[in-house]
PDB file of C-alpha atoms in Angstrom:
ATOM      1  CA  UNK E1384      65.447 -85.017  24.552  1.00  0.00           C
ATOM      2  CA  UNK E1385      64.255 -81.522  23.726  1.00  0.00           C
ATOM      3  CA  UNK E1386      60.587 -81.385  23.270  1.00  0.00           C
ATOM      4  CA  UNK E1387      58.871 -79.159  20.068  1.00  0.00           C
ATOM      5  CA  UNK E1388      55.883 -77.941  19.077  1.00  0.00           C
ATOM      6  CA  UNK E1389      54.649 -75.977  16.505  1.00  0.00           C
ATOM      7  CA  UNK E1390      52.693 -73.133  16.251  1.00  0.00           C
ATOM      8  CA  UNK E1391      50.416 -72.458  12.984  1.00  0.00           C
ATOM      9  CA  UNK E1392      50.230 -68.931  11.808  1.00  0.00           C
ATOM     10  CA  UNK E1393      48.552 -68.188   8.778  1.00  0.00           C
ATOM     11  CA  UNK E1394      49.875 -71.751   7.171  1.00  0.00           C
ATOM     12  CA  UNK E1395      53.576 -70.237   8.294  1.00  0.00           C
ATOM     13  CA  UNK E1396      54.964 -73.093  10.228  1.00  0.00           C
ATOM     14  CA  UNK E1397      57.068 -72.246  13.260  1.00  0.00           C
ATOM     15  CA  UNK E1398      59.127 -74.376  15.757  1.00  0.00           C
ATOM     16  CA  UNK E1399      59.391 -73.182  19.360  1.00  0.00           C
ATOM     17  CA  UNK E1400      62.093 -74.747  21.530  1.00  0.00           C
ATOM     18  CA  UNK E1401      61.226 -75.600  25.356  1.00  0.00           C
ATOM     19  CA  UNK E1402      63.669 -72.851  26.358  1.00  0.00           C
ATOM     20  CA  UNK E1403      65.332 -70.270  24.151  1.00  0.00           C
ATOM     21  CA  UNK E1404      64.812 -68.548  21.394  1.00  0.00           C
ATOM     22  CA  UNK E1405      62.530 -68.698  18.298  1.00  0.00           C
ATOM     23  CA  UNK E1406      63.974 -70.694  15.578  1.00  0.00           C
ATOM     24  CA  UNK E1407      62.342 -70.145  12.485  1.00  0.00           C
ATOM     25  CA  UNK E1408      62.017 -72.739   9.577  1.00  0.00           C
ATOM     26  CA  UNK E1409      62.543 -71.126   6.485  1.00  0.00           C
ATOM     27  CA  UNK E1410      64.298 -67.528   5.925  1.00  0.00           C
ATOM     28  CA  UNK E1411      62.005 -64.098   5.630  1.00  0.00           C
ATOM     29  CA  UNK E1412      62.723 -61.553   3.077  1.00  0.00           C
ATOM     30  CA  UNK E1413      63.117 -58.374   5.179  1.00  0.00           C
ATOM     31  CA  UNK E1414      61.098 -56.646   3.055  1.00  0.00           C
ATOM     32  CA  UNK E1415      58.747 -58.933   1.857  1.00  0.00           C
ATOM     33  CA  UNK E1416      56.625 -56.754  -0.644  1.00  0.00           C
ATOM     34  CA  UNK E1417      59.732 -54.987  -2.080  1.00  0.00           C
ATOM     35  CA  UNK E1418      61.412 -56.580  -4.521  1.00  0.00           C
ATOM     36  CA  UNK E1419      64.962 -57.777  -4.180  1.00  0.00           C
ATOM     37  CA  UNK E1420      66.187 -56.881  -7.956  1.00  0.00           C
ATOM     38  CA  UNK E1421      66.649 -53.411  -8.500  1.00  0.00           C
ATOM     39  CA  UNK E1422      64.677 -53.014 -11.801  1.00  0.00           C
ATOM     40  CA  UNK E1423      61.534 -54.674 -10.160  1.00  0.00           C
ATOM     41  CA  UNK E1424      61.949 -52.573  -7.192  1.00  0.00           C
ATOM     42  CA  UNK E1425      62.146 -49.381  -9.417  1.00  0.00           C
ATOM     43  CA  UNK E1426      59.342 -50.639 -11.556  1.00  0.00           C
ATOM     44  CA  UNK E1427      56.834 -51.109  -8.434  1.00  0.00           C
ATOM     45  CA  UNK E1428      58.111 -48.338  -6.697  1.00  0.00           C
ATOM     46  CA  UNK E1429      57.094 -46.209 -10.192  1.00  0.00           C
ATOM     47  CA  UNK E1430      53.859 -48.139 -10.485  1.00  0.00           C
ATOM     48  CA  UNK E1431      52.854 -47.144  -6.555  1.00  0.00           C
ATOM     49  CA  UNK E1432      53.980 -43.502  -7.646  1.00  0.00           C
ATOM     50  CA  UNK E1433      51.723 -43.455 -10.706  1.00  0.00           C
ATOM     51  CA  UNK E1434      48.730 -45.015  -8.702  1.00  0.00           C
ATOM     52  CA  UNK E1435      48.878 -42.080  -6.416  1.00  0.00           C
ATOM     53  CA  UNK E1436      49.401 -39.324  -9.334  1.00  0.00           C
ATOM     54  CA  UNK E1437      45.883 -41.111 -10.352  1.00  0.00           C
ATOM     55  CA  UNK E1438      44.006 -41.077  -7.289  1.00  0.00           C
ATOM     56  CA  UNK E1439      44.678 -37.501  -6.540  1.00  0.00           C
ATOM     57  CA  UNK E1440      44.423 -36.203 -10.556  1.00  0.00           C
ATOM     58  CA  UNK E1441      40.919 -38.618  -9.919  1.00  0.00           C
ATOM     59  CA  UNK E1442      39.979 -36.796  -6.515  1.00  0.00           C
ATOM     60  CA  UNK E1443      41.117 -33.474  -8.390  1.00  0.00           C
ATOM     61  CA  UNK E1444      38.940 -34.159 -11.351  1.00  0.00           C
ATOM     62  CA  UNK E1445      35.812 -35.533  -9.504  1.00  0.00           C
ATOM     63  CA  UNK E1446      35.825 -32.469  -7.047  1.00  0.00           C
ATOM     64  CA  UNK E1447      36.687 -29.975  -9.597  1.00  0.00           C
ATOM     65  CA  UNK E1448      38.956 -28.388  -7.687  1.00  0.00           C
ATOM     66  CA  UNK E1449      42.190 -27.494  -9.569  1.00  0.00           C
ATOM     67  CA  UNK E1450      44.226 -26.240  -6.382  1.00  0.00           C
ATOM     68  CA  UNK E1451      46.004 -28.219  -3.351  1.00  0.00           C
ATOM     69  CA  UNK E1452      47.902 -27.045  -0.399  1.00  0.00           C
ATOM     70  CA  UNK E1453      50.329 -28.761   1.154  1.00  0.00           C
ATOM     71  CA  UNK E1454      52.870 -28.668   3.942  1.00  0.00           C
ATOM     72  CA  UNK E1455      56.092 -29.607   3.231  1.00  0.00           C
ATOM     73  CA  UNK E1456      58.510 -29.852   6.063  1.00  0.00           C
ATOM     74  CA  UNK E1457      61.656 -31.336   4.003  1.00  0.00           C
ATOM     75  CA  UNK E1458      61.755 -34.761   5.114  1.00  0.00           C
ATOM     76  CA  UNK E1459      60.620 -37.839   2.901  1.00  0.00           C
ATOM     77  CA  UNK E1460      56.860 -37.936   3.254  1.00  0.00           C
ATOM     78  CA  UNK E1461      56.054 -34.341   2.530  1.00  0.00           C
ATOM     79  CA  UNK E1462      58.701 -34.553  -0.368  1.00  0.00           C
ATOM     80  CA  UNK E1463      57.048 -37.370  -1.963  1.00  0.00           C
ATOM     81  CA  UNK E1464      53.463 -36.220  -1.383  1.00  0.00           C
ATOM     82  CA  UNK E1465      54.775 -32.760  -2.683  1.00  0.00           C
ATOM     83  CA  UNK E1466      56.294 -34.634  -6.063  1.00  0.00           C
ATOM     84  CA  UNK E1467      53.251 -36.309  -6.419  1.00  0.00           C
ATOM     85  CA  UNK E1468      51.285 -33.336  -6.635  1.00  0.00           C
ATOM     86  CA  UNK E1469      53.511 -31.526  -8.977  1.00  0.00           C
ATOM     87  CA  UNK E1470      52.814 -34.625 -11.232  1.00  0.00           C
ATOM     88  CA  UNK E1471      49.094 -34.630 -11.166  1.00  0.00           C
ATOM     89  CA  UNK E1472      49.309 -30.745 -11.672  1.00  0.00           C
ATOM     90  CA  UNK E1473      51.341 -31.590 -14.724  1.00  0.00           C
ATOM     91  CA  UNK E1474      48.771 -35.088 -16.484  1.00  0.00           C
ATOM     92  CA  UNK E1475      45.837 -32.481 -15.582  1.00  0.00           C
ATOM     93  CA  UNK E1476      47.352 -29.191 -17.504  1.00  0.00           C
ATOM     94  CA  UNK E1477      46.952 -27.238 -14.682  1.00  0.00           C
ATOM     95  CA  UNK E1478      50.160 -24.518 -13.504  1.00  0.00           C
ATOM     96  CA  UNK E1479      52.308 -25.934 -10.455  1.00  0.00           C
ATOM     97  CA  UNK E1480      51.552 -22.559  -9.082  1.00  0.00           C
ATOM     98  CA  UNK E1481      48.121 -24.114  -8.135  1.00  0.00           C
ATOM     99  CA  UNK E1482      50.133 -25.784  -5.721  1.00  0.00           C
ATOM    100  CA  UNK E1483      50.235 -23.917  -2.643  1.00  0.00           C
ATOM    101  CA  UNK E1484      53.092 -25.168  -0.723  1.00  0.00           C
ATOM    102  CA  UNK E1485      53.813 -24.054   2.927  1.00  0.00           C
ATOM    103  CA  UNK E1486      56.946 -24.954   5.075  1.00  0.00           C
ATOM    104  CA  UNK E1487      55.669 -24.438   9.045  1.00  0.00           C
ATOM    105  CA  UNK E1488      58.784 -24.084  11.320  1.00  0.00           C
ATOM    106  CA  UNK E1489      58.376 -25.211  15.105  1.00  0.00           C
ATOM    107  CA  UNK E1490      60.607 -25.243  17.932  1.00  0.00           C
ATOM    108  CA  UNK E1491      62.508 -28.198  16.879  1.00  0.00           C
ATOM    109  CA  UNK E1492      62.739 -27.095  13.262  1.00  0.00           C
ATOM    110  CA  UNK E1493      66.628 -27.741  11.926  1.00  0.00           C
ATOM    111  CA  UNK E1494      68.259 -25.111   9.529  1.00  0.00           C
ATOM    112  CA  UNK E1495      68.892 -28.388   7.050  1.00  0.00           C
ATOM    113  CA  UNK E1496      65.392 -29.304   7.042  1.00  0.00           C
ATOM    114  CA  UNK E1497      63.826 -25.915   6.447  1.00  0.00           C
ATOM    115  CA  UNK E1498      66.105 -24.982   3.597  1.00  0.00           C
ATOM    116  CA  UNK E1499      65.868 -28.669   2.268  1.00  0.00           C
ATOM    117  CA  UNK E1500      61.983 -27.556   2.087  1.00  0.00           C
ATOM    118  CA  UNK E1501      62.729 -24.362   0.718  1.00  0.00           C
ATOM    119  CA  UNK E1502      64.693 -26.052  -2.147  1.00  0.00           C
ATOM    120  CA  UNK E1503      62.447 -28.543  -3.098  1.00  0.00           C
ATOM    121  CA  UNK E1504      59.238 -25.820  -3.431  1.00  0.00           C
ATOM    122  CA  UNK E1505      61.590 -23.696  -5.578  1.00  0.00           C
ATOM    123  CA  UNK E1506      62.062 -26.420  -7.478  1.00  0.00           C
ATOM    124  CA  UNK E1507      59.033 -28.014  -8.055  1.00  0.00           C
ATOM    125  CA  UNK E1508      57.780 -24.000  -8.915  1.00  0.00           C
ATOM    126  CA  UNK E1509      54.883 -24.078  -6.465  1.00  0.00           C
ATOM    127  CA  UNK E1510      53.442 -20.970  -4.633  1.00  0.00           C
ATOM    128  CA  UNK E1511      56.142 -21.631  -1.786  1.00  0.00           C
ATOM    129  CA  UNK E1512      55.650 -20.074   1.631  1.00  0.00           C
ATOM    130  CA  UNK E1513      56.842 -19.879   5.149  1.00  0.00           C
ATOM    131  CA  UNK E1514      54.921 -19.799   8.040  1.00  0.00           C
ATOM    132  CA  UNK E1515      56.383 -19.873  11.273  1.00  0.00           C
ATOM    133  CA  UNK E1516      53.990 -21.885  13.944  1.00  0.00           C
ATOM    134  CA  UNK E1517      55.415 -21.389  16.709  1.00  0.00           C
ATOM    135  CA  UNK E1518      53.907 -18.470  18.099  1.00  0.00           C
ATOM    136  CA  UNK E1519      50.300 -19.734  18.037  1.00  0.00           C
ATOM    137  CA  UNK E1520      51.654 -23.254  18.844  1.00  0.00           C
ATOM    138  CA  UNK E1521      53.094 -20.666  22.281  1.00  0.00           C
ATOM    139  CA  UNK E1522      49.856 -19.600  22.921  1.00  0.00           C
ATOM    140  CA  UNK E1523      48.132 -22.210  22.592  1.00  0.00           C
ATOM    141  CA  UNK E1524      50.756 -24.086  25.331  1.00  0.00           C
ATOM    142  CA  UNK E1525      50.141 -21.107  27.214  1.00  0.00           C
ATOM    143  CA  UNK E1526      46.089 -21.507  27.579  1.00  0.00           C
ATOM    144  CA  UNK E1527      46.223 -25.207  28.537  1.00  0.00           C
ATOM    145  CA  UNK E1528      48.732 -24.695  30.783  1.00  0.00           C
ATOM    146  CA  UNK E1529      51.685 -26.570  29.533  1.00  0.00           C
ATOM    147  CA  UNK E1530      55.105 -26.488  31.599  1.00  0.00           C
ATOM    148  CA  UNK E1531      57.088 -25.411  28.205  1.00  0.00           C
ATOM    149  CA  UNK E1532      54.862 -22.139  28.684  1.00  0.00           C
ATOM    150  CA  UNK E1533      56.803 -21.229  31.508  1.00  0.00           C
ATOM    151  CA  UNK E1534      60.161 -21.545  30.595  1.00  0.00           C
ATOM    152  CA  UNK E1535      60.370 -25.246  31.362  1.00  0.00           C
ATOM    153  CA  UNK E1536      62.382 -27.716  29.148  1.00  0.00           C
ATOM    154  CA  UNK E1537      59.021 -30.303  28.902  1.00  0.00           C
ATOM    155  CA  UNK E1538      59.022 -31.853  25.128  1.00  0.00           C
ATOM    156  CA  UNK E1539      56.009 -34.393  25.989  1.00  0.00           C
ATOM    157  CA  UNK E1540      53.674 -35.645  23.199  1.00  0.00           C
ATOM    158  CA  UNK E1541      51.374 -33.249  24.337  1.00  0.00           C
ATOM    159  CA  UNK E1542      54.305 -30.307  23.262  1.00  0.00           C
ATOM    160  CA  UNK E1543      54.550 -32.194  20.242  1.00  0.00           C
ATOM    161  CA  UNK E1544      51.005 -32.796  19.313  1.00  0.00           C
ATOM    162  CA  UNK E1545      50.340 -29.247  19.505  1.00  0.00           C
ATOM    163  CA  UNK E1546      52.418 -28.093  16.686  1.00  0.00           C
ATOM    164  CA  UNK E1547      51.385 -31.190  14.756  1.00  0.00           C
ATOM    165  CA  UNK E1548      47.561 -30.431  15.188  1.00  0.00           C
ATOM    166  CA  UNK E1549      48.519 -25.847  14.354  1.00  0.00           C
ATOM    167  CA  UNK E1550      50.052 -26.776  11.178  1.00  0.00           C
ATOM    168  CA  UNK E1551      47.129 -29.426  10.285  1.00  0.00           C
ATOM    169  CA  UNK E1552      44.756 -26.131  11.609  1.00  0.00           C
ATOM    170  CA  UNK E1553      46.713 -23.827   9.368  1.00  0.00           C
ATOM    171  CA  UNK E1554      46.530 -25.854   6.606  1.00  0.00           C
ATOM    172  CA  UNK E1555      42.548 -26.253   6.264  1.00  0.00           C
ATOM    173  CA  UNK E1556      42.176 -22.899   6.533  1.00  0.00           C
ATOM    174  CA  UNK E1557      44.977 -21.606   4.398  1.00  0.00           C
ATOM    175  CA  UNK E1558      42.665 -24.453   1.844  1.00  0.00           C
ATOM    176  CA  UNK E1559      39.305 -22.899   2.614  1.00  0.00           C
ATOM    177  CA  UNK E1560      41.106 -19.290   1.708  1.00  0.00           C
ATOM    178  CA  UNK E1561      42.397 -20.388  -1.623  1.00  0.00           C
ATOM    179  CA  UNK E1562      39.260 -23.220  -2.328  1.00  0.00           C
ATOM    180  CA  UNK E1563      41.912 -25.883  -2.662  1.00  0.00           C
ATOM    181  CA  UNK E1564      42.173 -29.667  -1.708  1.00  0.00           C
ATOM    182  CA  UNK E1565      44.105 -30.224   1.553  1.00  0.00           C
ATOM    183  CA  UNK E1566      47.203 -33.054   0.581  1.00  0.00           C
ATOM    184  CA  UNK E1567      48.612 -34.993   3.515  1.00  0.00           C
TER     185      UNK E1567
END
């Protein structure tokens, strides 16, 4: 005889075996708040989208600010942050220009990924610029003494935590300079 008990999570019912692995009693959608069918998926996936356009033409409106900056590094998250504000510029009137969109090179930077962000700012017709970090992200290894200062191959989190933290640094100011809304 095996012996079984079961473990109550959150009324999910699960049976553990003595030894082995965990069997589970019913099958999990992988992605349980996505929906399965493509035209529900699309439909939710354009009703998050909208909710966001809102909260930021909201935040825009409420602040009465009418410019953002952004940095856009070509990936997914800055493209869809970036799409999203091109859509609030466009329900509050206002010219995407008002975006001001910067793409912030670092060490590990790939050719694909900076003209991917190059593209999309063209694109969307934002103020696009470039501005290469990694010069004051060198200094600033430099003054607290990192290895990679020195010529040593040391990508640690604190190597990559300093670019992160210059291009969030650049990006308040470059918004105090042009009195726009930071988007991240």
């Amino acid at each position: 005889l095996r012996m079984r008990w079961r473990v109550w999570l959150t009324s999910v019912s699960i049976a553990v075996p003595r030894q082995g692995r965990l069997l589970l009693e019913r099958p999990y959608e992988r992605f349980p708040y996505v929906p399965a069918a493509p035209g529900k998926r699309d439909e939710r996936c354009s009703e998050v989208f909208q909710i966001q356009v809102q909260g930021l033409v909201k935040r825009l409106g409420s602040t009465g600010i009418q410019r953002v900056v952004i940095g856009v590094s070509g990936g997914l998250d800055s493209t869809h942050a970036l799409l999203v504000c091109a859509q609030a510029m466009d329900v509050l009137g206002y010219p995407r220009r008002d975006i001001f969109a910067y793409t912030m090179p670092g060490f590990a930077t790939s050719r694909r990924t900076l003209e991917q962000a190059r593209r999309l700012m063209q694109v969307i017709g934002c103020e696009a610029h470039e501005l290469d970090i990694r010069p004051s992200s060198l200094q600033m290894l430099k003054d607290i003494g990192h290895p990679y200062s020195r010529g040593e191959k040391v990508h640690d989190v604190t190597f990559e935590n300093v670019q992160a933290g210059d291009r969030t640094s650049h990006l308040f100011r470059l918004a105090n300079l042009h009195g726009a809304l930071v988007i991240g």
